[in-house]
Coordinates of C-alpha atoms and ligand atoms in Angstrom, one line a residue:
M1 CA 142.0 91.2 39.4
S2 CA 142.8 94.9 38.0
I3 CA 140.6 96.9 35.8
R4 CA 142.1 98.8 32.8
T5 CA 140.3 101.5 31.4
V6 CA 141.4 101.6 27.5
G7 CA 140.7 105.0 25.5
T8 CA 138.7 105.2 22.9
T9 CA 136.8 107.2 20.8
P10 CA 133.3 107.8 19.1
F11 CA 132.3 105.3 16.4
E12 CA 129.4 104.8 14.3
G13 CA 127.5 102.4 15.9
Q14 CA 123.7 101.7 16.1
K15 CA 121.2 104.0 13.8
P16 CA 118.8 105.5 16.4
G17 CA 115.4 103.6 16.1
T18 CA 117.0 100.3 15.5
S19 CA 116.6 97.6 18.6
G20 CA 120.5 96.4 18.5
L21 CA 123.5 96.6 16.1
R22 CA 123.7 94.8 13.2
K23 CA 127.0 94.9 10.9
R24 CA 129.6 92.7 9.1
V25 CA 131.5 90.8 11.1
S26 CA 134.6 92.4 9.9
V27 CA 133.1 95.5 11.3
F28 CA 132.6 93.8 15.0
Q29 CA 136.3 92.5 14.4
Q30 CA 137.6 96.3 14.1
P31 CA 139.7 97.2 17.4
H32 CA 137.0 98.8 20.1
Y33 CA 134.7 98.2 18.1
T34 CA 132.2 95.7 19.9
E35 CA 133.7 96.9 23.1
N36 CA 132.5 100.1 22.3
F37 CA 128.9 99.3 22.2
V38 CA 129.2 97.3 25.1
Q39 CA 130.7 99.9 27.2
A40 CA 128.0 102.3 25.6
V41 CA 125.4 99.8 27.1
F42 CA 127.0 99.6 30.3
D43 CA 127.2 103.2 31.0
T44 CA 123.6 103.9 30.3
A45 CA 121.4 101.0 31.3
P46 CA 120.1 101.1 34.2
G47 CA 120.3 98.2 37.2
L48 CA 123.2 96.3 36.0
V49 CA 125.7 97.9 38.1
G50 CA 125.5 94.9 41.1
G51 CA 122.4 93.4 39.1
T52 CA 122.1 90.3 37.0
L53 CA 122.3 90.4 32.9
V54 CA 122.0 87.8 30.9
V55 CA 124.3 86.7 27.2
G56 CA 123.6 84.3 24.9
G57 CA 123.6 84.2 21.3
D58 CA 122.6 82.3 18.1
G59 CA 125.8 80.6 17.6
R60 CA 127.4 82.4 14.7
F61 CA 130.3 83.3 14.0
H62 CA 132.6 86.0 16.6
N63 CA 129.3 84.6 19.2
L64 CA 131.9 83.4 21.3
V65 CA 134.7 85.8 20.9
A66 CA 131.9 88.4 22.1
V67 CA 130.4 86.4 24.9
Q68 CA 134.1 86.2 26.5
T69 CA 134.5 90.0 25.8
I70 CA 131.0 90.7 27.4
L71 CA 132.0 88.8 30.5
N72 CA 135.1 90.5 31.2
M73 CA 133.8 93.8 30.4
A74 CA 130.8 93.1 33.1
A75 CA 133.2 92.4 35.5
A76 CA 135.2 95.4 35.2
N77 CA 132.3 97.2 34.9
G78 CA 130.6 95.9 38.1
I79 CA 127.9 93.8 37.1
G80 CA 126.9 91.9 39.7
E81 CA 126.4 88.3 38.3
V82 CA 126.1 87.3 34.6
V83 CA 123.4 84.2 33.7
V84 CA 125.2 82.9 30.4
G85 CA 123.8 80.0 28.3
R86 CA 126.1 76.4 28.2
D87 CA 128.6 77.2 24.7
G88 CA 127.6 81.0 24.5
L89 CA 124.2 79.5 23.3
L90 CA 120.7 80.8 23.7
S91 CA 117.7 81.3 21.3
T92 CA 116.1 84.9 21.3
P93 CA 112.7 83.9 23.1
A94 CA 114.6 81.4 25.5
A95 CA 117.2 84.4 26.3
S96 CA 114.1 86.7 27.2
N97 CA 112.4 84.2 29.1
L98 CA 116.2 83.5 31.6
I99 CA 115.6 87.5 31.6
R100 CA 112.4 87.9 33.3
S101 CA 112.9 84.3 35.4
W102 CA 116.4 85.4 36.7
K103 CA 114.8 89.4 37.4
A104 CA 117.8 90.7 35.4
A105 CA 118.2 94.1 34.8
G106 CA 118.4 93.2 31.3
G107 CA 120.1 90.8 28.3
L108 CA 122.6 91.0 25.6
I109 CA 121.6 88.8 22.7
L110 CA 124.0 88.1 20.3
S111 CA 122.8 87.8 16.5
A112 CA 121.9 89.1 13.7
S113 CA 118.6 87.3 13.2
H114 CA 118.2 85.8 9.9
N115 CA 120.8 87.4 8.3
P116 CA 123.8 84.7 7.0
G117 CA 126.5 84.0 9.6
G118 CA 130.4 83.2 8.8
P119 CA 133.5 85.3 8.9
K120 CA 132.0 86.6 5.7
G121 CA 128.7 87.3 6.9
D122 CA 126.7 89.5 9.8
F123 CA 127.1 89.9 13.4
G124 CA 125.0 91.7 16.1
I125 CA 124.4 92.8 19.5
K126 CA 120.9 93.9 21.2
Y127 CA 120.2 94.9 24.1
N128 CA 116.9 93.9 26.2
T129 CA 115.6 95.4 28.9
S130 CA 114.4 93.9 32.5
N131 CA 111.4 92.9 31.0
G132 CA 112.6 90.5 28.6
G133 CA 111.8 92.5 25.8
P134 CA 114.2 94.9 23.1
A135 CA 114.8 98.0 24.2
P136 CA 112.7 100.6 23.4
E137 CA 113.8 103.8 22.1
S138 CA 114.1 105.6 25.1
V139 CA 117.1 103.2 25.5
T140 CA 118.4 102.8 22.5
D141 CA 118.5 106.6 22.1
A142 CA 120.8 107.0 25.3
I143 CA 123.1 104.2 23.8
F144 CA 123.7 105.8 20.8
A145 CA 124.3 108.9 22.3
R146 CA 126.7 107.1 24.6
T147 CA 128.7 106.0 21.5
Q148 CA 129.1 109.1 20.4
V149 CA 131.1 111.0 23.0
I150 CA 132.4 107.7 24.7
D151 CA 135.9 108.0 25.2
R152 CA 136.9 104.6 27.2
Y153 CA 135.8 101.3 27.9
K154 CA 137.2 99.2 31.4
L155 CA 138.4 95.7 31.1
L156 CA 139.5 93.3 33.3
A157 CA 143.4 93.0 33.3
D158 CA 144.7 89.3 33.3
A159 CA 141.5 87.2 33.2
A160 CA 141.3 83.7 31.7
P161 CA 138.2 83.2 29.5
I162 CA 135.6 81.7 31.1
D163 CA 134.8 77.8 30.4
L164 CA 131.4 78.0 29.2
S165 CA 131.7 74.4 27.8
R166 CA 130.0 72.8 31.3
T167 CA 126.8 74.4 33.5
G168 CA 127.9 75.7 36.8
E169 CA 128.8 78.8 38.7
T170 CA 132.5 80.3 38.7
Y171 CA 133.5 84.1 39.6
L172 CA 135.1 86.3 37.5
G173 CA 136.5 88.7 39.7
A174 CA 133.8 89.6 41.7
M175 CA 131.3 88.5 39.5
R176 CA 129.3 85.8 39.6
V177 CA 128.9 83.5 36.4
V178 CA 126.5 81.0 36.2
V179 CA 126.5 79.1 33.3
V180 CA 123.3 77.7 32.4
D181 CA 121.8 74.6 29.8
P182 CA 120.3 76.8 27.3
V183 CA 117.1 74.5 26.7
S184 CA 115.6 73.3 29.4
A185 CA 114.0 76.7 31.5
Y186 CA 112.9 77.1 28.0
A187 CA 111.5 73.6 27.0
D188 CA 109.7 73.6 30.7
L189 CA 108.1 77.3 29.9
M190 CA 106.7 75.1 27.0
A191 CA 105.5 72.5 28.9
T192 CA 103.3 74.9 31.0
L193 CA 101.6 76.7 28.1
F194 CA 100.9 73.6 25.8
D195 CA 99.1 70.4 26.3
F196 CA 102.2 67.7 25.8
A197 CA 99.8 64.5 26.7
A198 CA 97.7 65.6 23.6
I199 CA 100.7 66.1 21.4
R200 CA 102.8 63.1 22.6
A201 CA 99.5 61.3 21.7
L202 CA 99.4 62.8 18.0
F203 CA 102.7 61.7 17.0
A204 CA 102.3 58.2 19.1
G205 CA 99.1 58.1 16.5
G206 CA 101.4 58.0 13.5
F207 CA 101.8 62.2 12.9
T208 CA 104.8 63.4 10.4
M209 CA 106.3 66.4 10.6
R210 CA 110.0 67.8 9.5
F211 CA 111.3 70.7 11.7
D212 CA 114.4 72.6 9.5
A213 CA 116.5 74.4 12.2
M214 CA 118.9 75.5 9.0
H215 CA 121.6 75.2 11.2
A216 CA 121.0 77.7 13.4
I217 CA 119.9 77.9 17.3
T218 CA 116.7 76.0 17.2
G219 CA 118.3 72.8 16.6
P220 CA 118.8 72.0 20.3
Y221 CA 115.4 73.3 21.6
A222 CA 114.0 71.4 18.5
H223 CA 115.5 68.1 19.7
E224 CA 114.8 68.4 22.8
I225 CA 111.0 69.3 22.7
L226 CA 109.5 67.5 20.1
E227 CA 111.6 64.6 19.6
N228 CA 112.7 63.9 23.7
R229 CA 109.8 65.5 25.4
L230 CA 106.9 65.0 22.8
G231 CA 108.2 61.8 21.0
A232 CA 108.4 62.6 17.4
P233 CA 110.6 60.5 15.7
A234 CA 114.6 60.7 15.6
G235 CA 115.2 62.8 12.2
T236 CA 112.1 64.7 12.6
V237 CA 114.3 67.8 13.2
V238 CA 117.0 68.3 10.6
N239 CA 120.0 70.9 10.3
G240 CA 120.0 70.7 14.1
T241 CA 123.3 71.4 14.6
P242 CA 123.8 74.9 15.3
L243 CA 126.9 75.8 12.3
E244 CA 129.0 79.0 12.8
D245 CA 128.2 79.8 9.1
F246 CA 124.5 78.4 8.9
G247 CA 126.0 75.9 6.8
Q248 CA 126.9 78.8 4.2
G249 CA 122.7 79.2 3.8
H250 CA 120.1 82.0 4.8
P251 CA 118.8 81.2 8.0
D252 CA 115.4 82.8 7.0
P253 CA 112.1 80.8 7.2
N254 CA 110.9 82.1 4.1
L255 CA 109.5 80.3 0.6
V256 CA 113.1 81.2 -1.1
Y257 CA 115.1 80.4 1.8
A258 CA 113.7 77.3 3.2
H259 CA 112.5 75.9 0.1
E260 CA 114.1 72.5 0.5
L261 CA 111.4 72.1 3.5
V262 CA 108.6 73.8 1.6
E263 CA 109.5 71.0 -1.4
A264 CA 110.2 67.8 1.2
V265 CA 106.6 68.6 2.9
N266 CA 104.8 69.3 -0.8
G267 CA 106.8 66.0 -1.9
D268 CA 106.0 62.3 -1.4
L269 CA 107.4 61.5 2.0
G270 CA 103.8 61.7 3.5
L271 CA 104.6 64.9 5.7
Q272 CA 101.6 66.3 7.5
F273 CA 103.3 69.2 8.4
G274 CA 106.8 71.3 8.4
A275 CA 108.1 73.9 10.2
A276 CA 111.2 76.2 10.2
S277 CA 112.7 78.7 12.5
D278 CA 115.6 81.2 11.8
G279 CA 119.1 82.2 12.9
D280 CA 118.0 83.3 16.5
G281 CA 114.8 81.0 16.9
D282 CA 111.8 83.9 17.1
R283 CA 110.9 83.6 13.5
N284 CA 108.2 80.5 12.2
M285 CA 107.1 79.0 8.6
V286 CA 104.5 76.9 9.2
L287 CA 102.6 74.7 6.1
G288 CA 100.9 71.5 5.1
P289 CA 100.9 69.8 2.1
G290 CA 100.0 71.9 -0.8
Q291 CA 98.5 74.7 2.2
F292 CA 101.5 77.7 3.8
V293 CA 100.2 79.5 6.2
T294 CA 101.1 83.0 6.1
P295 CA 102.2 84.6 9.1
S296 CA 99.4 86.9 8.9
D297 CA 96.5 83.6 8.8
S298 CA 98.8 82.5 11.6
L299 CA 98.2 84.8 14.0
A300 CA 94.2 85.0 13.0
I301 CA 94.3 81.2 13.3
L302 CA 96.0 81.4 16.8
A303 CA 93.7 83.5 18.2
A304 CA 90.6 82.1 17.0
N305 CA 91.5 79.2 18.2
A306 CA 93.2 79.8 21.5
T307 CA 91.0 78.5 24.2
G308 CA 91.7 75.0 23.1
V309 CA 95.4 75.3 24.1
P310 CA 96.4 75.3 27.9
G311 CA 98.5 79.0 28.3
Y312 CA 95.3 80.6 26.8
A313 CA 92.1 78.7 28.0
K314 CA 91.2 81.7 29.9
G315 CA 91.1 83.8 26.4
L316 CA 92.7 86.7 25.4
A317 CA 92.7 90.1 26.3
G318 CA 94.0 91.6 23.5
I319 CA 96.0 91.1 20.0
A320 CA 98.0 93.5 18.4
R321 CA 99.9 93.5 15.2
S322 CA 102.4 95.5 13.1
M323 CA 100.8 97.8 10.3
P324 CA 102.3 95.8 7.9
T325 CA 100.4 92.7 8.5
S326 CA 97.3 91.5 7.3
Q327 CA 94.3 92.4 8.9
A328 CA 92.5 89.0 10.0
A329 CA 93.5 89.0 13.0
D330 CA 91.6 92.2 13.6
R331 CA 88.4 90.5 12.5
V332 CA 89.3 87.5 14.8
A333 CA 89.5 90.1 17.3
E334 CA 86.2 91.7 16.3
A335 CA 84.6 88.4 16.4
L336 CA 86.1 88.0 20.1
G337 CA 84.9 91.3 21.4
I338 CA 88.5 92.1 22.5
D339 CA 91.0 95.0 21.3
C340 CA 92.8 94.9 18.1
Y341 CA 96.1 97.4 18.2
E342 CA 98.1 98.2 15.4
T343 CA 101.8 99.3 15.7
P344 CA 105.0 100.2 14.2
T345 CA 107.2 97.6 12.9
G346 CA 109.5 95.7 15.3
W347 CA 108.6 93.6 18.3
K348 CA 110.0 96.3 21.2
F349 CA 106.4 98.1 20.1
F350 CA 104.8 95.4 21.9
G351 CA 106.2 95.2 25.0
T352 CA 104.3 98.0 26.6
L353 CA 101.0 96.3 25.4
L354 CA 101.8 92.9 27.2
D355 CA 103.2 94.5 30.1
A356 CA 100.0 95.9 30.8
G357 CA 98.2 93.1 30.1
R358 CA 96.5 94.7 27.0
A359 CA 97.7 92.2 24.7
T360 CA 98.6 88.8 25.0
L361 CA 99.0 87.5 21.3
C362 CA 101.0 89.4 18.8
G363 CA 102.4 88.8 15.1
E364 CA 104.6 90.4 12.7
E365 CA 104.0 89.4 8.9
S366 CA 107.7 88.9 9.0
F367 CA 107.1 85.1 10.4
G368 CA 107.1 86.7 14.0
T369 CA 104.3 85.4 16.3
G370 CA 104.2 85.2 20.5
S371 CA 102.5 86.0 23.4
D372 CA 102.8 87.2 26.7
H373 CA 105.0 84.2 28.5
V374 CA 108.1 86.4 27.1
R375 CA 108.6 89.7 25.5
E376 CA 110.0 88.5 21.7
K377 CA 108.5 86.7 19.3
D378 CA 109.5 82.6 19.4
G379 CA 109.2 80.8 16.6
L380 CA 109.3 76.9 18.7
W381 CA 106.4 78.5 20.7
A382 CA 103.9 79.2 17.4
V383 CA 105.3 75.6 16.1
L384 CA 103.9 73.8 19.3
F385 CA 100.6 76.0 19.2
W386 CA 99.9 74.6 15.4
L387 CA 100.5 71.3 16.7
N388 CA 98.6 71.8 20.0
I389 CA 95.5 72.9 17.3
L390 CA 96.0 70.1 15.0
A391 CA 96.1 67.5 18.1
N392 CA 92.8 69.3 19.6
Q393 CA 90.9 69.2 15.9
K394 CA 92.4 66.3 14.6
K395 CA 92.3 68.4 10.8
S396 CA 95.1 69.1 8.3
V397 CA 97.0 71.9 8.1
A398 CA 94.6 72.8 4.7
E399 CA 91.5 72.0 6.4
V400 CA 91.9 74.8 9.4
V401 CA 93.1 77.2 7.3
A402 CA 89.7 76.2 4.8
E403 CA 87.3 76.8 7.8
H404 CA 89.1 79.5 9.0
W405 CA 88.6 81.5 5.5
A406 CA 85.3 80.3 5.5
Q407 CA 84.3 81.8 8.8
Y408 CA 86.3 84.9 8.6
G409 CA 87.0 85.6 4.8
R410 CA 90.4 85.0 3.5
T411 CA 93.1 88.0 3.7
Y412 CA 95.0 87.9 0.2
Y413 CA 98.7 88.8 1.3
S414 CA 101.9 88.8 0.3
R415 CA 105.1 91.3 0.7
H416 CA 107.7 91.9 -1.9
D417 CA 110.7 92.7 -1.2
Y418 CA 113.6 94.5 -3.2
E419 CA 116.7 93.8 -1.1
E420 CA 119.9 95.7 -1.8
V421 CA 118.6 98.4 -4.0
D422 CA 120.6 101.6 -3.8
S423 CA 119.9 103.7 -0.7
A424 CA 119.5 106.8 -3.2
A425 CA 117.1 104.9 -5.3
A426 CA 114.9 103.6 -2.2
N427 CA 115.0 106.9 -0.5
G428 CA 114.3 108.6 -4.2
L429 CA 111.0 106.3 -4.2
M430 CA 110.4 106.5 -0.8
D431 CA 110.2 110.5 -1.1
H432 CA 108.4 109.9 -4.5
V433 CA 105.2 108.2 -2.8
R434 CA 105.3 110.8 -0.1
G435 CA 104.5 113.4 -2.0
Q436 CA 101.8 112.1 -3.8
L437 CA 99.7 111.2 -0.5
G438 CA 98.0 114.2 0.1
A439 CA 96.3 114.3 -3.8
L440 CA 95.8 110.2 -3.4
T441 CA 93.9 110.5 0.2
G442 CA 90.3 110.9 -1.1
G443 CA 91.0 110.4 -5.0
S444 CA 91.5 106.2 -6.6
L445 CA 93.5 104.8 -8.4
A446 CA 92.8 102.4 -11.4
G447 CA 89.5 103.0 -10.5
K448 CA 89.8 101.6 -6.7
P449 CA 88.7 104.5 -4.6
I450 CA 91.2 105.5 -1.8
R451 CA 90.0 106.3 1.6
L452 CA 93.5 107.4 3.2
A453 CA 96.8 107.5 2.2
D454 CA 99.4 109.0 5.2
D455 CA 102.7 108.3 6.4
F456 CA 102.5 105.8 9.5
A457 CA 102.7 107.2 12.8
Y458 CA 102.0 105.8 16.1
T459 CA 101.4 106.5 19.7
D460 CA 101.9 104.0 22.7
P461 CA 98.3 103.9 23.7
V462 CA 100.5 102.8 27.6
D463 CA 103.3 105.5 28.1
G464 CA 102.4 108.0 25.3
S465 CA 105.5 107.4 22.9
T466 CA 105.6 108.1 19.7
A467 CA 106.9 106.9 16.4
T468 CA 106.7 108.6 13.0
S469 CA 107.7 107.8 9.4
Q470 CA 106.8 103.5 9.9
G471 CA 105.5 103.4 6.1
L472 CA 103.9 105.2 3.5
R473 CA 100.0 103.5 3.2
L474 CA 97.3 103.7 0.7
L475 CA 94.4 102.2 2.2
F476 CA 91.6 101.6 -0.2
E477 CA 87.7 101.9 0.5
D478 CA 87.1 98.2 0.0
G479 CA 89.8 97.4 3.0
A480 CA 92.5 96.6 0.4
R481 CA 95.7 98.2 1.4
V482 CA 99.5 98.8 -0.3
V483 CA 102.1 99.0 2.0
F484 CA 105.8 100.4 1.2
R485 CA 108.3 100.4 3.9
L486 CA 112.5 100.7 3.6
S487 CA 113.7 97.7 6.1
G488 CA 115.4 98.4 8.9
T489 CA 117.8 95.1 9.4
G490 CA 120.1 95.0 6.1
T491 CA 123.4 95.8 6.3
S492 CA 124.2 96.8 2.5
G493 CA 122.0 99.0 0.6
A494 CA 118.4 99.4 1.3
T495 CA 115.8 96.9 1.4
L496 CA 112.5 98.0 -0.5
R497 CA 109.4 96.6 1.6
I498 CA 106.0 96.6 -0.3
Y499 CA 103.0 94.9 1.7
L500 CA 99.8 94.0 -0.2
E501 CA 96.4 92.8 0.9
R502 CA 92.9 92.4 -0.3
Y503 CA 90.2 91.0 2.2
E504 CA 87.4 88.1 -0.1
P505 CA 84.7 87.3 2.2
D506 CA 83.1 85.2 -0.8
S507 CA 84.1 81.6 -0.1
A508 CA 84.1 80.8 -3.4
K509 CA 86.6 83.5 -4.4
Q510 CA 89.1 82.3 -2.3
G511 CA 91.1 79.8 -4.4
I512 CA 93.0 82.5 -6.3
E513 CA 96.6 82.2 -6.5
T514 CA 97.8 84.7 -4.2
Q515 CA 99.8 86.8 -6.8
E516 CA 96.7 86.8 -8.8
A517 CA 94.5 88.2 -6.5
L518 CA 97.0 90.5 -5.8
A519 CA 97.4 91.7 -9.6
D520 CA 95.4 95.4 -9.6
L521 CA 97.4 96.0 -6.2
I522 CA 100.8 95.2 -7.7
A523 CA 100.1 97.0 -10.2
I524 CA 98.9 100.0 -8.6
A525 CA 102.4 100.0 -6.7
E526 CA 104.3 100.2 -9.8
E527 CA 102.1 103.2 -11.0
V528 CA 102.9 104.6 -7.8
A529 CA 106.2 104.2 -7.3
Q530 CA 107.5 103.2 -10.4
I531 CA 109.6 100.4 -8.8
K532 CA 111.0 99.1 -12.1
H533 CA 112.4 102.6 -13.4
R534 CA 113.5 103.4 -9.6
T535 CA 115.7 100.4 -8.8
G536 CA 116.4 99.2 -12.1
R537 CA 114.8 96.1 -11.0
D538 CA 112.1 93.9 -13.2
A539 CA 111.2 91.5 -10.4
P540 CA 111.3 91.5 -6.2
T541 CA 113.9 89.3 -4.6
V542 CA 112.0 87.7 -2.3
I543 CA 108.1 87.3 -3.2
T544 CA 106.3 85.8 0.3
Ligands
LIG601 C1 112.4 93.0 9.9 C2 110.8 92.8 9.9 C3 110.1 93.1 11.5 C4 111.0 92.6 12.0 C5 112.6 92.6 12.6 C6 113.3 92.0 13.3 O1 112.4 94.0 9.9 O2 110.3 93.3 8.9 O3 109.0 92.5 11.4 O4 110.6 92.9 13.8 O5 112.4 91.9 11.1 O6 113.3 90.6 13.0 P1 112.6 95.1 8.6 O7 113.4 96.2 9.1 O8 113.7 94.7 7.9 O9 111.5 95.2 7.7 V1 114.4 89.8 13.5 O10 114.2 87.6 13.3 O11 115.4 89.9 12.4 O12 115.1 89.8 15.5
LIG602 CO1 115.2 86.4 14.2

């Protein structure tokens, strides 16, 4: 087969600093667009020529088109071997696992995560490096620089699409293509980490739960692991067949978009546990009847109970959390006498800590939890971790949470999102807050003294790389915090995120409704940022 070189021109691609390219499907469908980005990766990422590349996506609209384009271009660019999920499917954590187990140079994961899919929805491509994790900024910056000067990409002429419907091995030109079962290696990995016998016994004893795959990628994984391997009754997994448009839903496991699950768990079905995952399977939401577990609390609770789980029986090296994630995990780390790291938002910042063996568990407030078993956050992993804890302790979710708060104190926590805000207005709001930081440090708001007000900057303790402007923080003397950040993953307008947190050690005061408990901080956020006036919104789009 001959190689065809197609002339092209630079394009507006991935913003530096983001882990991948995330745009409307129609943008990816433009001539040369997907090809330019893929070629920019092949031109810059080390080790791919002659090496192994993992490819797969969350099954959203355009997934298969992009997979075939990547296969063709990989062959034309001299990639040695591609490992691809059957039907082009791989969850993000499963792809991370395959990159590691196949010792691949990297992987291309096709997803826009929790963003809606379908012809009018979003698509995305992200590049992960040989450790299995999202490419660090040095790599994404190089990819971006390449997209700014790209003038050609390579295709295989006259190559037919590869049949991805069956596992097995084939060749595309000189490149080996291995079509693998997307689920089995991942399910095997989970079996090494968790006490499957104990969880099987839990289900055999009549424990009932619902896992909502939200018509996205975790359906096949959850069917296999929860129902086939762990014996949960058929029907435990709902919305378990990946659909190209996610059933026209929004595969974002939070209280708003997964409200059907929340209602089912709180309804009269007698369910003891509920969980959901997002488009690409790296997020998780867990809850019990009357007890939603905030992702920040979940990280702390998993850490506090980790030694009861086989994969973590030896204890944790450390815990890492993103800056906006609550400080609940810090208190567990302190009690365990281990380090707790505070990183900028985005899983890529955990990679060096995990690789260096400094952190074992990591978490983000945005429904992301994971460990050193892969280099991505992992939705089903978190669900299995919770099931293992429930199986060990024979307690309800609410009891586990209440006992945690009694021991460590409760961290009231909420995130307010204002989606699709006018970009200029959102930037103006951030500038307005930024301008007050100096005066606020050492001052006070609504009678609450402020220890520090700053623009969060981070120096990686392993490789010394730095990241600046990662969120505006108001840190109060009593440990309360208000953080302002603009999302880096939206595809239209700006999304303003406001993170609110307050610590309550007194058990007698831990039963307040969250928004009420945070009311003074919500008022402070409005006072400092003039949110209503500047966004033109009366209320957040999503409150978590
Ligand atoms: C959001 C979350 C962040 C997460 C990122 C990717 O980013 O807040 O914690 O790492 O999504 O998650 P932002 O910039 O919109 O706040 V996923 O599930 O899209 O890979
Ligand atoms: Co995701």
